[in-house]
Structures are given as structure tokens and as C-alpha cells.
CSV table of C-alpha atoms in Angstrom, one decimal:
chain,number,residue,atom,x,y,z
A,189,GLY,CA,4.1,-0.9,32.4
A,190,SER,CA,2.3,-2.6,29.6
A,191,ALA,CA,-1.1,-4.1,29.4
A,192,ALA,CA,-3.1,-6.1,26.9
A,193,SER,CA,-6.7,-7.0,26.6
A,194,GLY,CA,-8.8,-8.9,24.1
A,195,LEU,CA,-7.9,-11.7,21.8
A,196,SER,CA,-4.8,-12.0,19.8
A,197,ASP,CA,-6.2,-14.0,16.9
A,198,ALA,CA,-9.2,-15.8,15.5
A,199,ASP,CA,-8.3,-18.9,17.6
A,200,GLY,CA,-9.2,-17.1,20.7
A,201,TYR,CA,-5.8,-16.8,22.4
A,202,ALA,CA,-5.5,-14.0,24.9
A,203,ALA,CA,-3.5,-11.0,23.8
A,204,ARG,CA,-0.2,-10.4,25.6
A,205,ALA,CA,1.6,-7.1,26.0
A,206,GLU,CA,4.8,-8.4,24.4
A,207,GLN,CA,3.2,-9.7,21.3
A,208,SER,CA,3.8,-8.3,17.8
A,209,PHE,CA,1.0,-7.8,15.4
A,210,GLU,CA,0.8,-7.2,11.6
A,211,ILE,CA,-0.6,-3.8,11.1
A,212,GLY,CA,-2.2,-4.5,7.8
A,213,SER,CA,-4.2,-1.6,6.4
A,214,GLN,CA,-2.9,0.7,9.2
A,215,THR,CA,0.0,1.3,6.8
A,216,LYS,CA,-2.4,3.3,4.6
A,217,MET,CA,-2.5,6.1,7.3
A,218,MET,CA,1.3,6.0,7.5
A,219,THR,CA,1.6,6.1,3.7
A,220,ALA,CA,-0.8,9.0,3.5
A,221,LEU,CA,1.2,10.8,6.2
A,222,VAL,CA,4.5,10.4,4.3
A,223,VAL,CA,2.9,11.5,1.0
A,224,LEU,CA,1.6,14.6,2.7
A,225,GLN,CA,5.0,15.3,4.3
A,226,LEU,CA,6.7,14.9,0.9
A,227,ALA,CA,4.2,17.3,-0.6
A,228,GLU,CA,4.7,19.8,2.2
A,229,ASN,CA,8.4,19.7,1.6
A,230,GLY,CA,7.9,20.2,-2.1
A,231,ASP,CA,9.3,16.8,-3.0
A,232,LEU,CA,6.1,15.8,-4.8
A,233,ASP,CA,3.0,17.4,-6.2
A,234,LEU,CA,-0.4,16.0,-5.1
A,235,ASN,CA,-2.0,17.1,-8.4
A,236,GLN,CA,0.7,15.3,-10.5
A,237,SER,CA,-0.2,12.0,-12.1
A,238,LEU,CA,1.1,8.8,-10.5
A,239,SER,CA,2.8,8.0,-13.8
A,240,HIS,CA,5.0,11.1,-13.4
A,241,TYR,CA,6.8,9.3,-10.5
A,242,LEU,CA,6.5,5.7,-11.5
A,243,ASP,CA,8.3,3.5,-14.0
A,244,GLU,CA,6.2,2.7,-17.0
A,245,TRP,CA,6.1,-1.0,-16.3
A,246,LEU,CA,4.2,-0.4,-13.1
A,247,ILE,CA,1.3,1.3,-14.8
A,248,GLU,CA,1.3,-0.2,-18.3
A,249,GLY,CA,-1.9,-2.2,-18.9
A,250,VAL,CA,-3.6,-0.9,-15.7
A,251,GLU,CA,-6.6,1.3,-16.7
A,252,ASN,CA,-6.6,4.8,-15.2
A,253,ALA,CA,-3.1,4.3,-13.7
A,254,ASP,CA,-1.5,6.5,-16.3
A,255,ILE,CA,-3.7,9.5,-15.6
A,256,ALA,CA,-4.8,9.2,-12.0
A,257,THR,CA,-3.2,11.8,-9.6
A,258,VAL,CA,-1.5,11.3,-6.3
A,259,CYS,CA,-4.4,13.2,-4.7
A,260,GLN,CA,-7.0,10.9,-6.3
A,261,ALA,CA,-5.1,7.8,-5.0
A,262,LEU,CA,-5.0,9.3,-1.5
A,263,ASN,CA,-8.8,9.8,-1.7
A,264,MET,CA,-9.5,6.4,-3.2
A,265,LYS,CA,-11.0,8.0,-6.3
A,266,THR,CA,-8.8,6.6,-9.1
A,267,GLY,CA,-11.2,3.9,-10.3
A,268,ILE,CA,-8.1,1.6,-10.5
A,269,ALA,CA,-9.1,-2.0,-9.9
A,270,ASN,CA,-8.3,-3.4,-6.4
A,271,TYR,CA,-5.6,-6.0,-6.8
A,272,THR,CA,-6.7,-8.0,-3.8
A,273,ASP,CA,-10.1,-8.5,-5.5
A,274,ALA,CA,-8.6,-9.4,-8.9
A,275,THR,CA,-9.4,-12.9,-10.0
A,276,ARG,CA,-7.0,-15.2,-11.8
A,277,PRO,CA,-8.2,-17.5,-14.7
A,278,ASP,CA,-8.4,-20.4,-12.2
A,279,GLY,CA,-10.9,-18.3,-10.1
A,280,THR,CA,-8.6,-17.5,-7.2
A,281,THR,CA,-8.2,-13.9,-6.0
A,282,MET,CA,-5.0,-12.3,-4.9
A,283,LEU,CA,-6.6,-11.9,-1.4
A,284,GLU,CA,-7.1,-15.7,-1.2
A,285,ILE,CA,-3.5,-16.2,-2.3
A,286,ILE,CA,-2.2,-13.7,0.3
A,287,GLU,CA,-4.4,-15.4,3.1
A,288,ASP,CA,-3.2,-18.9,2.1
A,289,ASN,CA,0.5,-17.7,2.1
A,290,PRO,CA,0.7,-15.3,5.0
A,291,ASP,CA,4.5,-15.5,5.2
A,292,GLU,CA,5.1,-14.8,1.5
A,293,ILE,CA,6.1,-11.4,0.4
A,294,PHE,CA,4.5,-10.4,-2.9
A,295,ASP,CA,6.5,-8.0,-5.0
A,296,ALA,CA,5.4,-5.3,-7.3
A,297,GLU,CA,5.7,-7.5,-10.4
A,298,GLU,CA,3.2,-10.0,-9.0
A,299,ILE,CA,0.8,-7.2,-8.0
A,300,VAL,CA,1.0,-5.5,-11.4
A,301,ALA,CA,0.5,-8.9,-13.1
A,302,PHE,CA,-2.8,-9.3,-11.3
A,303,LEU,CA,-3.9,-5.9,-12.5
A,304,ASP,CA,-2.8,-6.2,-16.2
A,305,GLY,CA,-5.8,-5.8,-18.5
A,306,LEU,CA,-8.4,-5.3,-15.8
A,307,PRO,CA,-11.0,-2.6,-16.5
A,308,ALA,CA,-11.3,0.4,-14.3
A,309,SER,CA,-14.0,0.0,-11.7
A,310,ALA,CA,-15.2,3.6,-12.2
A,311,PRO,CA,-14.2,6.7,-14.1
A,312,ILE,CA,-11.5,8.7,-12.4
A,313,GLY,CA,-12.8,11.0,-9.7
A,314,SER,CA,-16.4,9.8,-9.9
A,315,ALA,CA,-16.6,7.6,-6.9
A,316,TYR,CA,-14.9,6.6,-3.6
A,317,GLU,CA,-13.9,3.0,-3.9
A,318,TYR,CA,-11.6,1.3,-1.4
A,319,SER,CA,-8.7,-0.1,-3.3
A,320,ASN,CA,-5.4,-1.5,-2.0
A,321,THR,CA,-3.9,-0.7,-5.4
A,322,ASN,CA,-4.1,3.1,-4.7
A,323,TYR,CA,-1.9,2.7,-1.7
A,324,PHE,CA,0.4,0.2,-3.5
A,325,TYR,CA,1.0,2.9,-6.1
A,326,LEU,CA,1.5,5.6,-3.4
A,327,SER,CA,4.1,3.4,-1.7
A,328,GLU,CA,5.9,3.1,-5.0
A,329,VAL,CA,5.7,6.8,-5.4
A,330,ILE,CA,7.3,7.3,-2.0
A,331,GLN,CA,10.1,4.9,-2.8
A,332,ALA,CA,10.7,6.6,-6.2
A,333,VAL,CA,10.8,10.1,-4.6
A,334,THR,CA,12.9,9.2,-1.6
A,335,GLY,CA,15.1,6.5,-3.1
A,336,GLN,CA,14.4,4.4,0.0
A,337,ASN,CA,12.2,1.4,0.7
A,338,LEU,CA,9.0,2.0,2.6
A,339,ALA,CA,10.3,0.3,5.8
A,340,LYS,CA,13.2,2.7,6.0
A,341,VAL,CA,11.0,5.7,5.2
A,342,PHE,CA,8.4,4.8,7.9
A,343,GLN,CA,11.3,4.2,10.4
A,344,ASP,CA,12.9,7.6,9.7
A,345,ARG,CA,9.8,9.7,9.3
A,346,ILE,CA,7.3,8.2,11.7
A,347,PHE,CA,8.6,5.5,14.1
A,348,ASP,CA,11.9,7.1,15.2
A,349,PRO,CA,10.5,10.6,15.7
A,350,LEU,CA,7.6,9.3,17.7
A,351,GLY,CA,9.8,7.0,19.8
A,352,MET,CA,8.0,3.9,18.5
A,353,LYS,CA,10.9,1.5,19.4
A,354,ASP,CA,8.9,-1.7,19.0
A,355,THR,CA,7.2,-0.7,15.7
A,356,PHE,CA,8.5,-1.6,12.2
A,357,LEU,CA,7.2,-2.4,8.7
A,358,ASN,CA,8.1,-5.8,7.5
A,359,ASP,CA,8.5,-4.6,3.9
């Protein structure tokens, strides 16, 4: 059987066992797992730069992205600016835009455009700083190495092997 408890949203509706939920930042754990699987298989090197795996347009104009390593991205020690905190000239942040448009899918070009020209938040390796950008880049590395989109990679490497029949990534 299935059970649910608690609230399903900020409006106070009771959670139901048959509900679906966006997993948000839980994808970071799954992304890290896949990166480590790929490293264990010899498909990528944790000490290699992100730029080794990524197309130049993904890192051009993003401070530290050209030299940060896969391991530093996993550990949130790249100093690369967090795209969800980046502010547009009109004062809006990417996070506000995402929250105001919950059904819109933002592609890599839009994310990179937010990062273009932003200074690094810290020198590489000097500080732990939570940044969605690190895991954005790791997901791009996964796709470059596997030739598959992240949803398919998660399905094949995590959800199917664990029998998670009701779990998927809306990529």
C-alpha cells in the first residue's frame, strides 16, 4: 500500500499518495551519482576541467568555467556564479523568472546568457558556495559524455535499476 502525510503545497492541501512532485534540487544527488558512475567506468576524469567535455559556447564569458574541474563542481568549489542568483539589467533574477514561469523549460542558452560576464564569486577551490550552475554544468558534461539527455540517463542508470516506476525527470 501507499501512504502520504503532510502538506502537498504552500496552500495547505493535504498530500496524497498518488501525487507527483517536482524533485528540484534532489536532482543534484542523482547528477553526482551519475558523474561518479561515469568516472568509475573510466568515461570521465574527475580531475579534468569542465571545459574538456563542454562546447566552448557553454563556458565562454563565464569566469572560472574554463578551468574549474569536474571534482570542484561536484564539491561546489568552482566560484562560478550561481545562475539562479544572477540579476538582469531590469533587476529580476533568474530564480524570480523561474518561479513566475513554473511550466517553462529554460534551455542552456538562456542559462549561459544569465552568466555571461558575471564575475566569479570566489577563487577556484577557495570556498564552498552553493551554486546551481555547478550542477547545470555537470548535467551538460553527463550529456556530452553519454550522448543522451539527462532524463534518459537518470532512467537508465538510476530509476530502472532501482525499480522506481513512478519516478522520472521532466527534462
